[in-house]
Short mmCIF file of C-alpha atoms in Angstrom, two decimals:
data_model
loop_
_atom_site.label_atom_id
_atom_site.label_comp_id
_atom_site.label_asym_id
_atom_site.label_seq_id
_atom_site.Cartn_x
_atom_site.Cartn_y
_atom_site.Cartn_z
CA MET A 1 15.37 -16.83 22.26
CA THR A 2 13.59 -19.18 24.75
CA GLN A 3 10.58 -19.56 22.93
CA PHE A 4 12.53 -20.78 20.34
CA ILE A 5 14.26 -23.51 21.74
CA ARG A 6 11.38 -24.53 23.15
CA PHE A 7 9.26 -24.91 19.58
CA HIS A 8 12.41 -26.54 18.65
CA LYS A 9 12.28 -29.11 21.10
CA LYS A 10 8.83 -29.87 20.55
CA ILE A 11 9.35 -30.49 16.61
CA SER A 12 8.74 -34.10 15.53
CA ARG A 13 12.16 -36.04 15.11
CA HIS A 14 11.07 -37.72 11.53
CA ILE A 15 11.05 -33.45 9.75
CA PHE A 16 15.08 -33.39 10.14
CA PRO A 17 15.45 -35.73 7.07
CA ILE A 18 13.23 -33.22 4.98
CA LEU A 19 15.05 -30.67 6.42
CA ALA A 20 18.10 -31.27 5.41
CA VAL A 21 16.93 -31.08 1.88
CA ILE A 22 15.44 -28.29 1.80
CA LEU A 23 17.81 -26.36 3.25
CA LEU A 24 19.27 -26.26 0.34
CA LEU A 25 16.13 -24.90 -1.71
CA GLY A 26 15.27 -22.17 0.57
CA CYS A 27 14.22 -18.58 -1.09
CA ASN A 28 17.17 -17.24 -3.31
CA THR A 29 18.24 -15.33 -5.63
CA THR A 30 19.92 -16.14 -9.07
CA GLY A 31 20.85 -13.75 -11.89
CA GLY A 32 18.45 -11.55 -10.06
CA ILE A 33 15.94 -13.48 -10.07
CA ARG A 34 14.05 -14.48 -6.85
CA THR A 35 12.69 -17.80 -6.69
CA LEU A 36 10.18 -18.78 -3.73
CA LYS A 37 9.66 -22.48 -2.77
CA LEU A 38 5.71 -23.13 -2.06
CA ALA A 39 4.85 -27.17 -1.33
CA HIS A 40 1.03 -28.10 -0.87
CA GLY A 41 -0.25 -31.29 0.42
CA LEU A 42 -2.99 -32.00 -2.39
CA ASP A 43 -3.30 -33.93 -6.02
CA VAL A 44 -2.57 -31.74 -9.09
CA LYS A 45 -5.98 -31.54 -10.12
CA HIS A 46 -7.14 -30.07 -6.92
CA SER A 47 -8.42 -26.27 -7.44
CA VAL A 48 -5.57 -25.54 -5.34
CA HIS A 49 -2.63 -26.84 -7.04
CA LEU A 50 -4.39 -25.33 -10.46
CA ALA A 51 -4.77 -21.93 -8.73
CA MET A 52 -1.05 -22.18 -7.36
CA VAL A 53 0.27 -22.57 -10.67
CA GLN A 54 -1.76 -19.46 -12.22
CA MET A 55 -0.47 -17.58 -8.95
CA SER A 56 2.80 -18.41 -10.81
CA LYS A 57 1.95 -17.59 -14.06
CA ASP A 58 0.69 -14.22 -12.03
CA LEU A 59 3.59 -13.43 -10.06
CA ASP A 60 6.29 -13.69 -13.61
CA SER A 61 3.79 -11.38 -15.34
CA ILE A 62 3.78 -8.66 -12.78
CA SER A 63 7.17 -8.82 -11.73
CA LYS A 64 8.62 -9.22 -15.36
CA GLY A 65 10.16 -11.91 -14.82
CA GLN A 66 11.65 -11.03 -11.31
CA MET A 67 9.87 -13.33 -9.06
CA GLN A 68 9.48 -17.06 -9.72
CA LEU A 69 7.60 -19.94 -7.79
CA GLU A 70 8.27 -23.87 -7.48
CA ILE A 71 5.37 -25.56 -6.62
CA TYR A 72 6.00 -29.12 -4.59
CA PRO A 73 2.64 -30.55 -4.70
CA ASN A 74 1.54 -34.05 -3.20
CA GLN A 75 3.37 -33.94 0.21
CA GLN A 76 6.55 -34.31 -1.55
CA LEU A 77 8.27 -31.87 0.82
CA GLY A 78 6.15 -33.35 3.77
CA THR A 79 3.05 -33.32 5.25
CA GLU A 80 0.79 -30.04 5.85
CA ARG A 81 2.33 -30.29 9.96
CA GLN A 82 5.50 -30.66 8.70
CA CYS A 83 5.48 -27.83 5.65
CA LEU A 84 3.89 -25.41 8.91
CA GLU A 85 7.67 -26.27 10.70
CA LEU A 86 9.34 -25.56 7.80
CA LEU A 87 8.29 -22.17 7.40
CA GLN A 88 8.99 -21.35 11.13
CA LEU A 89 12.35 -22.43 10.36
CA GLY A 90 12.64 -20.20 7.13
CA ALA A 91 13.39 -23.64 5.49
CA LEU A 92 10.74 -23.00 2.92
CA ASP A 93 9.02 -20.37 1.74
CA MET A 94 5.13 -20.62 0.77
CA THR A 95 2.99 -23.34 1.55
CA LYS A 96 -1.11 -24.05 1.76
CA VAL A 97 -2.87 -25.40 5.29
CA SER A 98 -5.86 -26.07 6.50
CA VAL A 99 -7.18 -24.05 9.11
CA GLY A 100 -7.78 -27.26 11.09
CA VAL A 101 -3.70 -27.97 11.12
CA LEU A 102 -3.12 -24.18 11.42
CA GLU A 103 -4.68 -23.99 14.70
CA ASN A 104 -2.39 -25.88 17.01
CA PHE A 105 0.25 -23.17 15.23
CA ALA A 106 -1.73 -19.76 15.69
CA PRO A 107 -4.51 -20.76 18.41
CA LYS A 108 -6.94 -17.85 17.62
CA MET A 109 -7.42 -19.52 14.10
CA LYS A 110 -9.63 -22.39 15.72
CA VAL A 111 -12.35 -19.89 15.39
CA LEU A 112 -12.69 -21.08 11.67
CA GLY A 113 -13.05 -24.66 12.73
CA LEU A 114 -15.76 -24.75 15.27
CA PRO A 115 -18.71 -26.38 14.04
CA PHE A 116 -21.68 -24.12 12.21
CA VAL A 117 -20.04 -20.73 13.18
CA PHE A 118 -20.91 -19.69 9.81
CA ARG A 119 -24.28 -19.65 8.39
CA ASP A 120 -23.34 -20.77 4.66
CA ARG A 121 -20.53 -19.97 2.52
CA GLU A 122 -21.47 -15.84 1.85
CA HIS A 123 -21.28 -15.55 5.62
CA SER A 124 -17.93 -17.17 5.54
CA PHE A 125 -16.64 -15.40 2.77
CA GLN A 126 -17.94 -12.13 4.63
CA VAL A 127 -15.92 -12.48 7.43
CA LEU A 128 -12.47 -14.35 6.06
CA ASP A 129 -12.13 -11.13 3.12
CA GLY A 130 -12.97 -8.85 6.11
CA PRO A 131 -11.31 -7.01 9.20
CA ILE A 132 -11.64 -10.74 11.39
CA GLY A 133 -9.98 -12.54 8.54
CA GLN A 134 -7.57 -9.92 8.49
CA HIS A 135 -7.05 -10.20 11.88
CA LEU A 136 -6.72 -14.04 11.73
CA LEU A 137 -4.11 -13.93 9.48
CA ASP A 138 -2.24 -11.11 11.26
CA GLU A 139 -2.33 -13.63 14.44
CA GLY A 140 0.33 -16.02 13.07
CA GLU A 141 2.92 -13.64 12.38
CA LYS A 142 4.18 -14.05 16.28
CA TYR A 143 4.34 -17.93 15.26
CA TRP A 144 6.84 -17.16 11.81
CA LEU A 145 3.80 -17.27 9.85
CA LYS A 146 2.68 -14.73 7.60
CA GLY A 147 -0.55 -15.21 6.54
CA LEU A 148 -1.61 -13.69 3.04
CA GLY A 149 -4.52 -15.13 2.32
CA TYR A 150 -7.60 -17.75 2.25
CA TYR A 151 -9.14 -20.66 -0.35
CA ASP A 152 -12.02 -22.14 -0.29
CA ALA A 153 -12.11 -25.11 0.64
CA GLY A 154 -15.85 -25.68 1.07
CA SER A 155 -17.65 -27.67 3.90
CA ARG A 156 -16.29 -30.56 5.36
CA SER A 157 -18.83 -33.75 6.01
CA PHE A 158 -18.81 -36.93 7.00
CA TYR A 159 -18.14 -40.46 4.81
CA THR A 160 -18.59 -43.85 5.59
CA LYS A 161 -17.72 -47.78 5.16
CA ASP A 162 -20.47 -49.79 6.05
CA ARG A 163 -23.08 -47.71 7.29
CA PRO A 164 -24.94 -44.26 6.48
CA VAL A 165 -24.87 -40.99 8.54
CA HIS A 166 -28.62 -40.16 8.73
CA LYS A 167 -28.51 -38.73 11.75
CA PRO A 168 -25.80 -37.59 14.71
CA GLU A 169 -26.80 -40.95 16.91
CA ASP A 170 -25.48 -43.18 13.70
CA LEU A 171 -22.10 -42.07 14.31
CA ASP A 172 -22.43 -43.35 17.80
CA GLY A 173 -18.73 -46.08 18.34
CA LEU A 174 -17.78 -45.27 15.12
CA LYS A 175 -13.76 -44.42 14.80
CA ILE A 176 -13.59 -40.58 11.94
CA ARG A 177 -10.77 -39.92 10.89
CA VAL A 178 -9.84 -35.84 11.46
CA MET A 179 -7.15 -33.65 11.59
CA GLU A 180 -4.40 -33.30 14.01
CA SER A 181 -7.42 -30.08 15.16
CA VAL A 182 -8.43 -29.95 18.75
CA THR A 183 -11.64 -28.84 17.73
CA ALA A 184 -12.23 -31.45 15.07
CA MET A 185 -11.87 -34.08 17.55
CA ASP A 186 -14.48 -32.04 19.96
CA MET A 187 -16.74 -31.80 17.51
CA VAL A 188 -16.62 -35.46 16.16
CA ASN A 189 -16.45 -36.59 20.19
CA GLY A 190 -19.19 -34.27 20.35
CA LEU A 191 -21.82 -35.95 18.13
CA GLY A 192 -21.09 -39.54 19.68
CA GLY A 193 -18.27 -41.38 17.18
CA ALA A 194 -14.38 -41.58 18.52
CA ALA A 195 -12.31 -39.21 16.77
CA THR A 196 -9.50 -40.11 15.40
CA PRO A 197 -6.28 -38.16 14.59
CA ILE A 198 -4.28 -39.56 11.01
CA SER A 199 -3.00 -37.67 8.58
CA TRP A 200 -4.11 -37.28 4.88
CA GLY A 201 -1.52 -39.73 3.20
CA GLU A 202 -2.06 -42.73 5.12
CA LEU A 203 -5.67 -42.22 5.31
CA TYR A 204 -6.96 -44.67 2.20
CA THR A 205 -5.38 -47.49 3.87
CA SER A 206 -6.10 -47.01 6.96
CA LEU A 207 -10.12 -46.62 5.90
CA GLN A 208 -9.01 -50.29 3.86
CA GLN A 209 -7.93 -52.11 6.97
CA GLY A 210 -10.53 -50.92 8.66
CA VAL A 211 -8.18 -48.69 11.07
CA VAL A 212 -11.24 -46.46 11.26
CA ASP A 213 -15.26 -46.18 10.05
CA GLY A 214 -14.69 -42.99 7.66
CA ALA A 215 -13.59 -39.60 7.80
CA GLU A 216 -15.07 -36.02 6.68
CA ASN A 217 -13.99 -33.70 3.93
CA ASN A 218 -15.42 -31.83 1.33
CA PRO A 219 -15.96 -33.35 -1.72
CA PRO A 220 -13.63 -32.43 -4.01
CA SER A 221 -10.64 -34.45 -1.80
CA PHE A 222 -13.24 -36.96 -1.17
CA TYR A 223 -13.28 -37.62 -4.33
CA LEU A 224 -9.39 -36.86 -5.41
CA SER A 225 -8.13 -39.04 -2.91
CA ARG A 226 -10.34 -41.94 -4.01
CA HIS A 227 -11.44 -42.39 -1.01
CA TYR A 228 -15.10 -43.33 -2.33
CA GLU A 229 -13.61 -46.57 -3.57
CA VAL A 230 -13.99 -47.32 0.10
CA CYS A 231 -16.53 -45.50 1.47
CA LYS A 232 -20.39 -45.71 -0.27
CA TYR A 233 -21.96 -43.34 1.60
CA TYR A 234 -21.22 -39.75 1.95
CA SER A 235 -23.58 -37.47 4.27
CA LEU A 236 -23.60 -33.55 3.78
CA ASP A 237 -24.17 -32.45 6.94
CA GLU A 238 -21.54 -29.71 6.06
CA HIS A 239 -20.15 -29.36 9.85
CA THR A 240 -17.93 -26.80 9.26
CA VAL A 241 -16.70 -24.71 6.88
CA LEU A 242 -12.98 -24.76 6.85
CA PRO A 243 -10.90 -22.37 4.78
CA ASP A 244 -7.49 -23.18 3.36
CA VAL A 245 -4.62 -20.52 3.85
CA VAL A 246 -1.95 -19.51 1.70
CA LEU A 247 1.21 -18.72 4.01
CA SER A 248 5.18 -17.38 3.74
CA SER A 249 7.09 -17.63 6.07
CA THR A 250 8.36 -14.31 7.88
CA HIS A 251 11.77 -15.26 7.51
CA THR A 252 11.42 -14.79 3.80
CA TRP A 253 8.97 -12.41 4.09
CA LYS A 254 11.46 -10.03 5.75
CA LYS A 255 13.88 -11.07 2.97
CA LEU A 256 11.88 -9.93 0.52
CA ASN A 257 12.00 -5.58 -0.57
CA GLU A 258 8.45 -3.76 -0.12
CA GLN A 259 8.37 -4.01 -4.45
CA GLU A 260 8.18 -7.40 -4.34
CA ARG A 261 6.17 -8.00 -1.34
CA GLN A 262 3.88 -5.95 -3.41
CA TRP A 263 4.34 -8.38 -6.38
CA LEU A 264 3.81 -11.48 -4.48
CA LYS A 265 0.61 -9.96 -2.54
CA GLN A 266 -1.15 -9.21 -5.73
CA ALA A 267 -0.25 -12.79 -7.24
CA VAL A 268 -1.81 -14.64 -4.13
CA ASP A 269 -5.23 -12.02 -4.21
CA LEU A 270 -5.86 -13.01 -8.08
CA SER A 271 -5.17 -16.72 -7.04
CA VAL A 272 -7.46 -16.70 -4.63
CA VAL A 273 -10.57 -15.13 -6.82
CA HIS A 274 -9.32 -18.11 -9.21
CA GLN A 275 -9.29 -20.62 -6.76
CA ARG A 276 -12.86 -19.79 -5.64
CA LYS A 277 -14.12 -19.72 -8.74
CA LEU A 278 -12.66 -23.26 -9.57
CA TRP A 279 -13.72 -24.96 -6.17
CA ALA A 280 -17.24 -24.36 -6.92
CA ILE A 281 -16.63 -26.00 -10.59
CA SER A 282 -14.68 -28.84 -8.70
CA GLU A 283 -16.82 -29.06 -5.89
CA GLN A 284 -20.27 -30.09 -8.39
CA GLU A 285 -18.33 -32.60 -10.39
CA ALA A 286 -16.88 -34.66 -7.28
CA LEU A 287 -20.54 -34.72 -6.09
CA ASP A 288 -21.33 -36.09 -10.03
CA ALA A 289 -18.40 -38.48 -10.20
CA VAL A 290 -18.94 -40.42 -6.79
CA GLN A 291 -22.64 -40.36 -7.04
CA GLU A 292 -22.10 -42.05 -10.50
CA ALA A 293 -19.47 -44.27 -8.77
CA GLY A 294 -22.20 -46.05 -6.85
CA VAL A 295 -21.36 -43.71 -3.77
CA GLU A 296 -25.13 -42.52 -1.65
CA ILE A 297 -25.11 -39.29 -1.59
CA ILE A 298 -27.14 -38.59 1.73
CA ARG A 299 -29.35 -35.18 2.44
CA PRO A 300 -29.66 -35.07 6.74
CA ASP A 301 -31.42 -32.40 8.73
CA LYS A 302 -28.29 -30.44 9.95
CA THR A 303 -30.21 -28.74 12.48
CA LEU A 304 -29.69 -32.42 14.02
CA PHE A 305 -26.58 -31.96 14.39
CA ALA A 306 -26.25 -28.41 14.94
CA GLU A 307 -28.04 -28.72 17.92
CA LYS A 308 -26.30 -31.80 19.50
CA LEU A 309 -23.09 -29.28 19.00
CA LYS A 310 -24.36 -26.32 20.69
CA SER A 311 -22.30 -26.88 23.94
CA ASN A 312 -19.13 -26.88 21.96
CA LEU A 313 -19.57 -23.41 21.61
CA ASP A 314 -20.90 -22.68 24.60
CA LYS A 315 -18.03 -23.71 26.85
CA TYR A 316 -15.88 -21.00 24.91
CA LYS A 317 -17.60 -18.40 27.15
CA GLU A 318 -15.74 -18.99 29.94
CA ASP A 319 -12.84 -16.98 27.39
CA LYS A 320 -14.06 -13.90 27.16
CA ALA A 321 -11.42 -12.69 24.30
CA PHE A 322 -12.39 -15.46 22.34
CA TYR A 323 -16.27 -15.64 22.87
CA GLU A 324 -16.44 -12.33 21.22
CA LEU A 325 -15.05 -13.52 18.41
CA ILE A 326 -17.26 -15.63 18.14
CA LYS A 327 -20.03 -13.71 18.07
CA ALA A 328 -18.65 -11.14 15.97
CA ILE A 329 -18.35 -13.89 13.44
CA GLN A 330 -22.12 -14.44 13.72
CA GLU A 331 -22.97 -11.33 13.78
CA THR A 332 -21.38 -10.30 10.22
CA LYS A 333 -23.95 -9.58 7.43
#
């Protein structure tokens, strides 16, 4: 109970107007049909949303109409952080968030956001779909967050307004937007930039007004957010391979019977496979589109960035359990 009270005190004041609405909406059963509310912050053209639409169709089919999803995209019900807070309170059933935001709620998840911890995309899938990935999903339950699966969110790279980034030194003095993530802030600061946490919904205006000089994200997010209209340099250093995580509130999970849990997990698993296929297509389409719009695509020597960030991993040696987790990821074949 004390832990719950401390958590309540931490919740940002602006969440309660949203909460008042959501409390009227949560997991419910009407006429024998279980309806779950799922919220996320991305555009309806994004592979994540399209995969969730397919998840909804699959859940309806698998359950023969006994379970349904209602999907709220585009931050209709709040930012990623707010949606996680609502899950913890049991006021929202499901969401999708970046690991970079989730690490503030489930600390071990930050291992997935460390720079250059994965060799490539296939290595990341081996980790996420194996025992390490499941262990990290299970960790969230103590924080009222039930991890259900990992979506592909590609690799994150830098995009900037006024000067290209060919090497780490080109970031010196630049204000770079990051998520509310300690690992992301450490990474940008370690490369010589000035990490500046700003919410995703405020970023376009912040770039326009010069609040920040650039940001870092994957190609579809760079494209669909229209940030390419402001930033004309995209440097594919691919410093992090940061997955998205599909989550349920543990409060919701406990309300579901065993059959309903199986239906939901099966629908999520199918959506993971579907989303990863959609992602691969959307990533190339995004790069082609921004290049056509006048963005200069830069492919720098990634080893220069990885070398400068080596100390970011070394500092975790004092935490033996966490450092063992890093080594286990690096040694996964």
